[in-house]
Amino acid sequence: YLAVIGALALASIGVLIYDQYVGLPVGSERGNTEPIEREIILPIEANSIAVLRFLNIDVSDKTEIFASGFADDVINRLARVPSLLVSSRGDSWSLGADSSSQEVRQRLRVAYYLEGSVRLTGNILRVVVQLIDSKTGFHLVSRDFERDLEDFNQVQKDIVDLTMANLRIALPPDTQSILDANYKDADLDAYMLYRKGKAILDEPQTFEKLQQAITYLMNALELDPEYAAAHAGLCNAYVRGFEMRKDVGF
């Protein structure tokens, strides 16, 4: 018994001396010699915003055209504003329409985000948009637009103007002119055909789907020959078709 006690005492003195002059491994108290991994918190840019996918309230195909179209077009217009960092559509739309502010902030690293919903009742378009501070989760502004379907172009512009007016960030004085530059009202029927074609282009591609998208885009241009977005979409479709069928032509 005395021999055991003596051995333990000598071992304790040895550990104490080793710790004093050499040092024990980090995490030895917990029986874990692996280094502790710390979560890297990326900085949040002050002048940054994300536009989440707008919620389709009545879950109709026609409403989905405007829900996805509004969010997509708002992203494109905000992205042209100097000094404003806009999260990409792919990253923003990887989150659900009802994502929490904490999830948006951690995933997208933006100071603000825009969410909304779209409801179509007969020929009346009702859009609700909310600009939210990702740090606090509080609304900076919430507004609803109820317009005739034919006024969808104006609703898009109002959403962007409302967002910019409430961000309160330092922007160059020529911001407004950039927002308005090359802004052309699209024909309603041409817009819907364009959105159908673009939706197909955003999906995983097959040659048959690509031909269907081209048909939609060409039909849109027949209704509105000066519709720049449809021209750009058609050009994109032809380039993809060439890459898919280099051997037989397109």
PDB file of C-alpha atoms in Angstrom:
ATOM      1  CA  TYR A   1       0.000   0.000   0.000  1.00  0.00           C
ATOM      2  CA  LEU A   2       2.771   2.423   0.909  1.00  0.00           C
ATOM      3  CA  ALA A   3       4.608   1.490  -2.305  1.00  0.00           C
ATOM      4  CA  VAL A   4       1.528   2.379  -4.411  1.00  0.00           C
ATOM      5  CA  ILE A   5       1.066   5.699  -2.605  1.00  0.00           C
ATOM      6  CA  GLY A   6       4.732   6.497  -3.069  1.00  0.00           C
ATOM      7  CA  ALA A   7       4.585   5.699  -6.804  1.00  0.00           C
ATOM      8  CA  LEU A   8       1.570   7.959  -7.309  1.00  0.00           C
ATOM      9  CA  ALA A   9       3.295  10.767  -5.408  1.00  0.00           C
ATOM     10  CA  LEU A  10       6.424  10.460  -7.544  1.00  0.00           C
ATOM     11  CA  ALA A  11       4.283  10.399 -10.729  1.00  0.00           C
ATOM     12  CA  SER A  12       2.444  13.570  -9.644  1.00  0.00           C
ATOM     13  CA  ILE A  13       5.730  15.352  -8.947  1.00  0.00           C
ATOM     14  CA  GLY A  14       7.024  14.248 -12.364  1.00  0.00           C
ATOM     15  CA  VAL A  15       3.923  15.591 -14.175  1.00  0.00           C
ATOM     16  CA  LEU A  16       4.164  18.882 -12.258  1.00  0.00           C
ATOM     17  CA  ILE A  17       7.816  19.341 -13.219  1.00  0.00           C
ATOM     18  CA  TYR A  18       7.109  18.428 -16.872  1.00  0.00           C
ATOM     19  CA  ASP A  19       4.210  20.893 -17.045  1.00  0.00           C
ATOM     20  CA  GLN A  20       6.361  23.622 -15.470  1.00  0.00           C
ATOM     21  CA  TYR A  21       9.320  23.331 -17.829  1.00  0.00           C
ATOM     22  CA  VAL A  22       7.912  21.671 -20.979  1.00  0.00           C
ATOM     23  CA  GLY A  23       4.120  22.105 -20.968  1.00  0.00           C
ATOM     24  CA  LEU A  24       1.241  19.711 -21.393  1.00  0.00           C
ATOM     25  CA  PRO A  25      -0.462  19.230 -24.841  1.00  0.00           C
ATOM     26  CA  VAL A  26      -3.356  21.594 -25.581  1.00  0.00           C
ATOM     27  CA  GLY A  27      -6.671  19.984 -24.681  1.00  0.00           C
ATOM     28  CA  SER A  28      -5.069  17.299 -22.515  1.00  0.00           C
ATOM     29  CA  GLU A  29      -7.472  18.067 -19.670  1.00  0.00           C
ATOM     30  CA  ARG A  30     -10.325  16.864 -21.883  1.00  0.00           C
ATOM     31  CA  GLY A  31      -8.392  13.870 -23.204  1.00  0.00           C
ATOM     32  CA  ASN A  32      -8.297  15.464 -26.663  1.00  0.00           C
ATOM     33  CA  THR A  33      -5.040  16.480 -28.306  1.00  0.00           C
ATOM     34  CA  GLU A  34      -6.728  17.774 -31.486  1.00  0.00           C
ATOM     35  CA  PRO A  35      -6.536  21.592 -31.975  1.00  0.00           C
ATOM     36  CA  ILE A  36      -9.785  23.434 -31.381  1.00  0.00           C
ATOM     37  CA  GLU A  37     -11.341  24.628 -34.655  1.00  0.00           C
ATOM     38  CA  ARG A  38     -12.830  28.084 -34.419  1.00  0.00           C
ATOM     39  CA  GLU A  39     -15.672  29.190 -36.671  1.00  0.00           C
ATOM     40  CA  ILE A  40     -14.542  31.828 -39.146  1.00  0.00           C
ATOM     41  CA  ILE A  41     -17.015  34.700 -39.229  1.00  0.00           C
ATOM     42  CA  LEU A  42     -16.799  36.512 -42.553  1.00  0.00           C
ATOM     43  CA  PRO A  43     -17.359  40.270 -42.555  1.00  0.00           C
ATOM     44  CA  ILE A  44     -20.701  41.790 -43.554  1.00  0.00           C
ATOM     45  CA  GLU A  45     -20.458  44.486 -46.218  1.00  0.00           C
ATOM     46  CA  ALA A  46     -22.321  47.641 -45.225  1.00  0.00           C
ATOM     47  CA  ASN A  47     -23.605  48.389 -48.746  1.00  0.00           C
ATOM     48  CA  SER A  48     -24.881  44.927 -49.571  1.00  0.00           C
ATOM     49  CA  ILE A  49     -28.281  43.436 -50.289  1.00  0.00           C
ATOM     50  CA  ALA A  50     -29.873  40.184 -51.397  1.00  0.00           C
ATOM     51  CA  VAL A  51     -33.207  39.707 -53.140  1.00  0.00           C
ATOM     52  CA  LEU A  52     -34.861  36.467 -52.111  1.00  0.00           C
ATOM     53  CA  ARG A  53     -37.264  34.561 -54.315  1.00  0.00           C
ATOM     54  CA  PHE A  54     -40.735  36.127 -54.099  1.00  0.00           C
ATOM     55  CA  LEU A  55     -43.451  33.914 -52.645  1.00  0.00           C
ATOM     56  CA  ASN A  56     -46.200  32.757 -55.020  1.00  0.00           C
ATOM     57  CA  ILE A  57     -49.332  33.109 -52.845  1.00  0.00           C
ATOM     58  CA  ASP A  58     -51.930  31.482 -55.084  1.00  0.00           C
ATOM     59  CA  VAL A  59     -49.491  28.867 -56.448  1.00  0.00           C
ATOM     60  CA  SER A  60     -50.589  29.334 -60.065  1.00  0.00           C
ATOM     61  CA  ASP A  61     -48.221  29.073 -63.031  1.00  0.00           C
ATOM     62  CA  LYS A  62     -49.132  32.563 -64.186  1.00  0.00           C
ATOM     63  CA  THR A  63     -48.397  34.091 -60.776  1.00  0.00           C
ATOM     64  CA  GLU A  64     -45.069  32.255 -60.653  1.00  0.00           C
ATOM     65  CA  ILE A  65     -44.039  34.054 -63.848  1.00  0.00           C
ATOM     66  CA  PHE A  66     -44.427  37.400 -62.087  1.00  0.00           C
ATOM     67  CA  ALA A  67     -43.038  36.203 -58.730  1.00  0.00           C
ATOM     68  CA  SER A  68     -39.782  34.957 -60.221  1.00  0.00           C
ATOM     69  CA  GLY A  69     -39.746  37.751 -62.794  1.00  0.00           C
ATOM     70  CA  PHE A  70     -40.014  40.557 -60.242  1.00  0.00           C
ATOM     71  CA  ALA A  71     -37.214  39.183 -58.067  1.00  0.00           C
ATOM     72  CA  ASP A  72     -34.974  38.498 -61.067  1.00  0.00           C
ATOM     73  CA  ASP A  73     -35.524  41.917 -62.640  1.00  0.00           C
ATOM     74  CA  VAL A  74     -34.985  43.742 -59.331  1.00  0.00           C
ATOM     75  CA  ILE A  75     -31.641  41.911 -58.914  1.00  0.00           C
ATOM     76  CA  ASN A  76     -30.575  42.955 -62.424  1.00  0.00           C
ATOM     77  CA  ARG A  77     -31.447  46.606 -61.870  1.00  0.00           C
ATOM     78  CA  LEU A  78     -29.869  46.850 -58.416  1.00  0.00           C
ATOM     79  CA  ALA A  79     -26.701  45.188 -59.716  1.00  0.00           C
ATOM     80  CA  ARG A  80     -26.151  48.180 -62.024  1.00  0.00           C
ATOM     81  CA  VAL A  81     -25.969  50.605 -59.084  1.00  0.00           C
ATOM     82  CA  PRO A  82     -22.398  51.714 -58.230  1.00  0.00           C
ATOM     83  CA  SER A  83     -21.186  51.027 -54.670  1.00  0.00           C
ATOM     84  CA  LEU A  84     -24.021  48.558 -54.051  1.00  0.00           C
ATOM     85  CA  LEU A  85     -23.073  44.898 -53.652  1.00  0.00           C
ATOM     86  CA  VAL A  86     -25.869  42.568 -54.744  1.00  0.00           C
ATOM     87  CA  SER A  87     -25.843  38.871 -53.904  1.00  0.00           C
ATOM     88  CA  SER A  88     -26.090  36.616 -56.947  1.00  0.00           C
ATOM     89  CA  ARG A  89     -29.443  35.124 -57.829  1.00  0.00           C
ATOM     90  CA  GLY A  90     -28.140  31.577 -57.440  1.00  0.00           C
ATOM     91  CA  ASP A  91     -26.991  32.227 -53.872  1.00  0.00           C
ATOM     92  CA  SER A  92     -30.045  34.278 -52.904  1.00  0.00           C
ATOM     93  CA  TRP A  93     -32.531  31.793 -54.332  1.00  0.00           C
ATOM     94  CA  SER A  94     -30.822  28.854 -52.643  1.00  0.00           C
ATOM     95  CA  LEU A  95     -32.648  30.070 -49.531  1.00  0.00           C
ATOM     96  CA  GLY A  96     -36.367  29.638 -49.070  1.00  0.00           C
ATOM     97  CA  ALA A  97     -38.774  32.545 -49.381  1.00  0.00           C
ATOM     98  CA  ASP A  98     -39.400  32.450 -45.598  1.00  0.00           C
ATOM     99  CA  SER A  99     -35.768  32.152 -44.459  1.00  0.00           C
ATOM    100  CA  SER A 100     -34.831  33.718 -41.121  1.00  0.00           C
ATOM    101  CA  SER A 101     -32.745  36.884 -41.011  1.00  0.00           C
ATOM    102  CA  GLN A 102     -29.972  35.000 -39.193  1.00  0.00           C
ATOM    103  CA  GLU A 103     -29.800  32.404 -41.960  1.00  0.00           C
ATOM    104  CA  VAL A 104     -29.719  35.103 -44.640  1.00  0.00           C
ATOM    105  CA  ARG A 105     -26.936  36.979 -42.841  1.00  0.00           C
ATOM    106  CA  GLN A 106     -24.795  33.883 -42.266  1.00  0.00           C
ATOM    107  CA  ARG A 107     -25.229  32.396 -45.735  1.00  0.00           C
ATOM    108  CA  LEU A 108     -25.166  35.528 -47.902  1.00  0.00           C
ATOM    109  CA  ARG A 109     -23.177  37.974 -45.695  1.00  0.00           C
ATOM    110  CA  VAL A 110     -25.422  40.914 -46.603  1.00  0.00           C
ATOM    111  CA  ALA A 111     -26.545  43.806 -44.438  1.00  0.00           C
ATOM    112  CA  TYR A 112     -30.038  43.949 -45.950  1.00  0.00           C
ATOM    113  CA  TYR A 113     -32.354  41.739 -47.897  1.00  0.00           C
ATOM    114  CA  LEU A 114     -35.580  42.139 -49.833  1.00  0.00           C
ATOM    115  CA  GLU A 115     -38.377  39.607 -49.688  1.00  0.00           C
ATOM    116  CA  GLY A 116     -41.846  39.708 -51.148  1.00  0.00           C
ATOM    117  CA  SER A 117     -44.966  37.914 -52.236  1.00  0.00           C
ATOM    118  CA  VAL A 118     -47.168  38.044 -55.322  1.00  0.00           C
ATOM    119  CA  ARG A 119     -50.872  37.332 -55.648  1.00  0.00           C
ATOM    120  CA  LEU A 120     -52.882  37.507 -58.871  1.00  0.00           C
ATOM    121  CA  THR A 121     -56.641  37.875 -58.581  1.00  0.00           C
ATOM    122  CA  GLY A 122     -58.314  38.153 -61.940  1.00  0.00           C
ATOM    123  CA  ASN A 123     -56.595  41.085 -63.611  1.00  0.00           C
ATOM    124  CA  ILE A 124     -55.356  42.621 -60.344  1.00  0.00           C
ATOM    125  CA  LEU A 125     -51.725  42.158 -59.323  1.00  0.00           C
ATOM    126  CA  ARG A 126     -50.916  42.507 -55.629  1.00  0.00           C
ATOM    127  CA  VAL A 127     -47.253  42.592 -54.605  1.00  0.00           C
ATOM    128  CA  VAL A 128     -45.942  42.934 -51.045  1.00  0.00           C
ATOM    129  CA  VAL A 129     -42.265  43.831 -50.547  1.00  0.00           C
ATOM    130  CA  GLN A 130     -40.310  44.072 -47.305  1.00  0.00           C
ATOM    131  CA  LEU A 131     -36.811  45.447 -46.825  1.00  0.00           C
ATOM    132  CA  ILE A 132     -35.215  43.875 -43.739  1.00  0.00           C
ATOM    133  CA  ASP A 133     -32.065  44.542 -41.696  1.00  0.00           C
ATOM    134  CA  SER A 134     -30.324  41.155 -41.528  1.00  0.00           C
ATOM    135  CA  LYS A 135     -28.638  41.999 -38.205  1.00  0.00           C
ATOM    136  CA  THR A 136     -31.780  42.783 -36.236  1.00  0.00           C
ATOM    137  CA  GLY A 137     -34.432  41.045 -38.327  1.00  0.00           C
ATOM    138  CA  PHE A 138     -36.531  44.215 -38.147  1.00  0.00           C
ATOM    139  CA  HIS A 139     -38.360  45.719 -41.123  1.00  0.00           C
ATOM    140  CA  LEU A 140     -36.965  48.924 -42.559  1.00  0.00           C
ATOM    141  CA  VAL A 141     -39.961  49.251 -44.831  1.00  0.00           C
ATOM    142  CA  SER A 142     -42.968  47.171 -45.833  1.00  0.00           C
ATOM    143  CA  ARG A 143     -45.264  48.159 -48.646  1.00  0.00           C
ATOM    144  CA  ASP A 144     -47.888  46.590 -50.861  1.00  0.00           C
ATOM    145  CA  PHE A 145     -48.699  47.466 -54.454  1.00  0.00           C
ATOM    146  CA  GLU A 146     -52.070  46.718 -55.960  1.00  0.00           C
ATOM    147  CA  ARG A 147     -52.196  47.503 -59.656  1.00  0.00           C
ATOM    148  CA  ASP A 148     -53.784  46.394 -62.865  1.00  0.00           C
ATOM    149  CA  LEU A 149     -51.816  43.595 -64.500  1.00  0.00           C
ATOM    150  CA  GLU A 150     -50.898  45.863 -67.395  1.00  0.00           C
ATOM    151  CA  ASP A 151     -48.935  48.083 -64.968  1.00  0.00           C
ATOM    152  CA  PHE A 152     -46.435  45.373 -64.006  1.00  0.00           C
ATOM    153  CA  ASN A 153     -43.546  47.423 -65.463  1.00  0.00           C
ATOM    154  CA  GLN A 154     -44.304  50.301 -63.108  1.00  0.00           C
ATOM    155  CA  VAL A 155     -44.522  47.923 -60.135  1.00  0.00           C
ATOM    156  CA  GLN A 156     -41.005  46.680 -60.897  1.00  0.00           C
ATOM    157  CA  LYS A 157     -39.669  50.222 -61.048  1.00  0.00           C
ATOM    158  CA  ASP A 158     -41.471  51.214 -57.841  1.00  0.00           C
ATOM    159  CA  ILE A 159     -39.961  48.265 -55.973  1.00  0.00           C
ATOM    160  CA  VAL A 160     -36.420  49.286 -56.968  1.00  0.00           C
ATOM    161  CA  ASP A 161     -37.035  52.970 -56.176  1.00  0.00           C
ATOM    162  CA  LEU A 162     -38.511  52.067 -52.788  1.00  0.00           C
ATOM    163  CA  THR A 163     -35.535  49.856 -51.984  1.00  0.00           C
ATOM    164  CA  MET A 164     -32.983  52.504 -52.911  1.00  0.00           C
ATOM    165  CA  ALA A 165     -34.811  55.255 -51.025  1.00  0.00           C
ATOM    166  CA  ASN A 166     -34.697  53.253 -47.790  1.00  0.00           C
ATOM    167  CA  LEU A 167     -31.220  51.756 -47.867  1.00  0.00           C
ATOM    168  CA  ARG A 168     -29.681  55.071 -46.716  1.00  0.00           C
ATOM    169  CA  ILE A 169     -26.232  54.320 -48.080  1.00  0.00           C
ATOM    170  CA  ALA A 170     -23.707  56.626 -49.718  1.00  0.00           C
ATOM    171  CA  LEU A 171     -24.235  56.337 -53.452  1.00  0.00           C
ATOM    172  CA  PRO A 172     -22.849  58.437 -56.294  1.00  0.00           C
ATOM    173  CA  PRO A 173     -25.094  61.296 -57.477  1.00  0.00           C
ATOM    174  CA  ASP A 174     -25.626  59.652 -60.872  1.00  0.00           C
ATOM    175  CA  THR A 175     -27.331  56.600 -59.344  1.00  0.00           C
ATOM    176  CA  GLN A 176     -30.820  57.576 -60.427  1.00  0.00           C
ATOM    177  CA  SER A 177     -29.779  58.126 -64.028  1.00  0.00           C
ATOM    178  CA  ILE A 178     -28.188  54.671 -64.087  1.00  0.00           C
ATOM    179  CA  LEU A 179     -31.337  53.106 -62.704  1.00  0.00           C
ATOM    180  CA  ASP A 180     -33.432  54.729 -65.403  1.00  0.00           C
ATOM    181  CA  ALA A 181     -30.977  54.132 -68.249  1.00  0.00           C
ATOM    182  CA  ASN A 182     -32.192  51.782 -70.973  1.00  0.00           C
ATOM    183  CA  TYR A 183     -35.365  51.090 -69.031  1.00  0.00           C
ATOM    184  CA  LYS A 184     -38.095  50.216 -71.502  1.00  0.00           C
ATOM    185  CA  ASP A 185     -41.589  49.059 -70.690  1.00  0.00           C
ATOM    186  CA  ALA A 186     -42.201  45.594 -72.081  1.00  0.00           C
ATOM    187  CA  ASP A 187     -45.409  44.391 -73.670  1.00  0.00           C
ATOM    188  CA  LEU A 188     -47.302  42.166 -71.205  1.00  0.00           C
ATOM    189  CA  ASP A 189     -47.690  39.194 -73.543  1.00  0.00           C
ATOM    190  CA  ALA A 190     -44.094  39.510 -74.746  1.00  0.00           C
ATOM    191  CA  TYR A 191     -42.898  39.650 -71.148  1.00  0.00           C
ATOM    192  CA  MET A 192     -44.729  36.451 -70.218  1.00  0.00           C
ATOM    193  CA  LEU A 193     -43.324  34.615 -73.241  1.00  0.00           C
ATOM    194  CA  TYR A 194     -39.834  35.883 -72.393  1.00  0.00           C
ATOM    195  CA  ARG A 195     -40.133  34.712 -68.778  1.00  0.00           C
ATOM    196  CA  LYS A 196     -41.280  31.254 -69.915  1.00  0.00           C
ATOM    197  CA  GLY A 197     -38.284  30.991 -72.226  1.00  0.00           C
ATOM    198  CA  LYS A 198     -35.871  32.238 -69.574  1.00  0.00           C
ATOM    199  CA  ALA A 199     -37.263  29.810 -66.998  1.00  0.00           C
ATOM    200  CA  ILE A 200     -36.428  26.936 -69.357  1.00  0.00           C
ATOM    201  CA  LEU A 201     -32.922  28.338 -69.917  1.00  0.00           C
ATOM    202  CA  ASP A 202     -32.357  28.344 -66.152  1.00  0.00           C
ATOM    203  CA  GLU A 203     -33.121  24.622 -65.930  1.00  0.00           C
ATOM    204  CA  PRO A 204     -30.681  21.765 -66.672  1.00  0.00           C
ATOM    205  CA  GLN A 205     -30.423  21.746 -70.432  1.00  0.00           C
ATOM    206  CA  THR A 206     -31.421  19.271 -73.097  1.00  0.00           C
ATOM    207  CA  PHE A 207     -31.507  20.086 -76.779  1.00  0.00           C
ATOM    208  CA  GLU A 208     -35.299  19.704 -76.841  1.00  0.00           C
ATOM    209  CA  LYS A 209     -35.747  22.137 -73.931  1.00  0.00           C
ATOM    210  CA  LEU A 210     -33.416  24.582 -75.641  1.00  0.00           C
ATOM    211  CA  GLN A 211     -35.553  24.530 -78.777  1.00  0.00           C
ATOM    212  CA  GLN A 212     -38.658  25.151 -76.660  1.00  0.00           C
ATOM    213  CA  ALA A 213     -36.992  28.153 -75.000  1.00  0.00           C
ATOM    214  CA  ILE A 214     -36.003  29.556 -78.409  1.00  0.00           C
ATOM    215  CA  THR A 215     -39.597  29.259 -79.592  1.00  0.00           C
ATOM    216  CA  TYR A 216     -40.853  31.270 -76.606  1.00  0.00           C
ATOM    217  CA  LEU A 217     -38.198  33.955 -77.102  1.00  0.00           C
ATOM    218  CA  MET A 218     -38.851  34.283 -80.831  1.00  0.00           C
ATOM    219  CA  ASN A 219     -42.594  34.566 -80.172  1.00  0.00           C
ATOM    220  CA  ALA A 220     -41.858  37.336 -77.659  1.00  0.00           C
ATOM    221  CA  LEU A 221     -39.832  39.218 -80.276  1.00  0.00           C
ATOM    222  CA  GLU A 222     -42.642  38.882 -82.792  1.00  0.00           C
ATOM    223  CA  LEU A 223     -44.862  40.804 -80.357  1.00  0.00           C
ATOM    224  CA  ASP A 224     -42.150  43.292 -79.343  1.00  0.00           C
ATOM    225  CA  PRO A 225     -39.230  43.369 -81.833  1.00  0.00           C
ATOM    226  CA  GLU A 226     -37.289  45.871 -79.679  1.00  0.00           C
ATOM    227  CA  TYR A 227     -37.469  43.833 -76.470  1.00  0.00           C
ATOM    228  CA  ALA A 228     -33.765  43.811 -75.492  1.00  0.00           C
ATOM    229  CA  ALA A 229     -34.076  41.114 -72.812  1.00  0.00           C
ATOM    230  CA  ALA A 230     -35.624  38.693 -75.314  1.00  0.00           C
ATOM    231  CA  HIS A 231     -32.832  39.423 -77.809  1.00  0.00           C
ATOM    232  CA  ALA A 232     -30.230  38.710 -75.106  1.00  0.00           C
ATOM    233  CA  GLY A 233     -31.996  35.503 -74.102  1.00  0.00           C
ATOM    234  CA  LEU A 234     -32.173  34.323 -77.713  1.00  0.00           C
ATOM    235  CA  CYS A 235     -28.458  35.009 -78.195  1.00  0.00           C
ATOM    236  CA  ASN A 236     -27.692  33.028 -75.034  1.00  0.00           C
ATOM    237  CA  ALA A 237     -29.824  30.136 -76.256  1.00  0.00           C
ATOM    238  CA  TYR A 238     -28.063  30.022 -79.635  1.00  0.00           C
ATOM    239  CA  VAL A 239     -24.639  29.973 -77.956  1.00  0.00           C
ATOM    240  CA  ARG A 240     -25.716  27.064 -75.727  1.00  0.00           C
ATOM    241  CA  GLY A 241     -27.160  25.242 -78.725  1.00  0.00           C
ATOM    242  CA  PHE A 242     -23.907  25.637 -80.634  1.00  0.00           C
ATOM    243  CA  GLU A 243     -21.953  24.200 -77.707  1.00  0.00           C
ATOM    244  CA  MET A 244     -24.330  21.240 -77.431  1.00  0.00           C
ATOM    245  CA  ARG A 245     -24.410  20.399 -81.149  1.00  0.00           C
ATOM    246  CA  LYS A 246     -21.031  21.443 -82.526  1.00  0.00           C
ATOM    247  CA  ASP A 247     -20.851  18.295 -84.587  1.00  0.00           C
ATOM    248  CA  VAL A 248     -24.121  18.810 -86.499  1.00  0.00           C
ATOM    249  CA  GLY A 249     -24.504  22.589 -86.396  1.00  0.00           C
ATOM    250  CA  PHE A 250     -27.439  24.538 -84.998  1.00  0.00           C
TER     251      PHE A 250
END
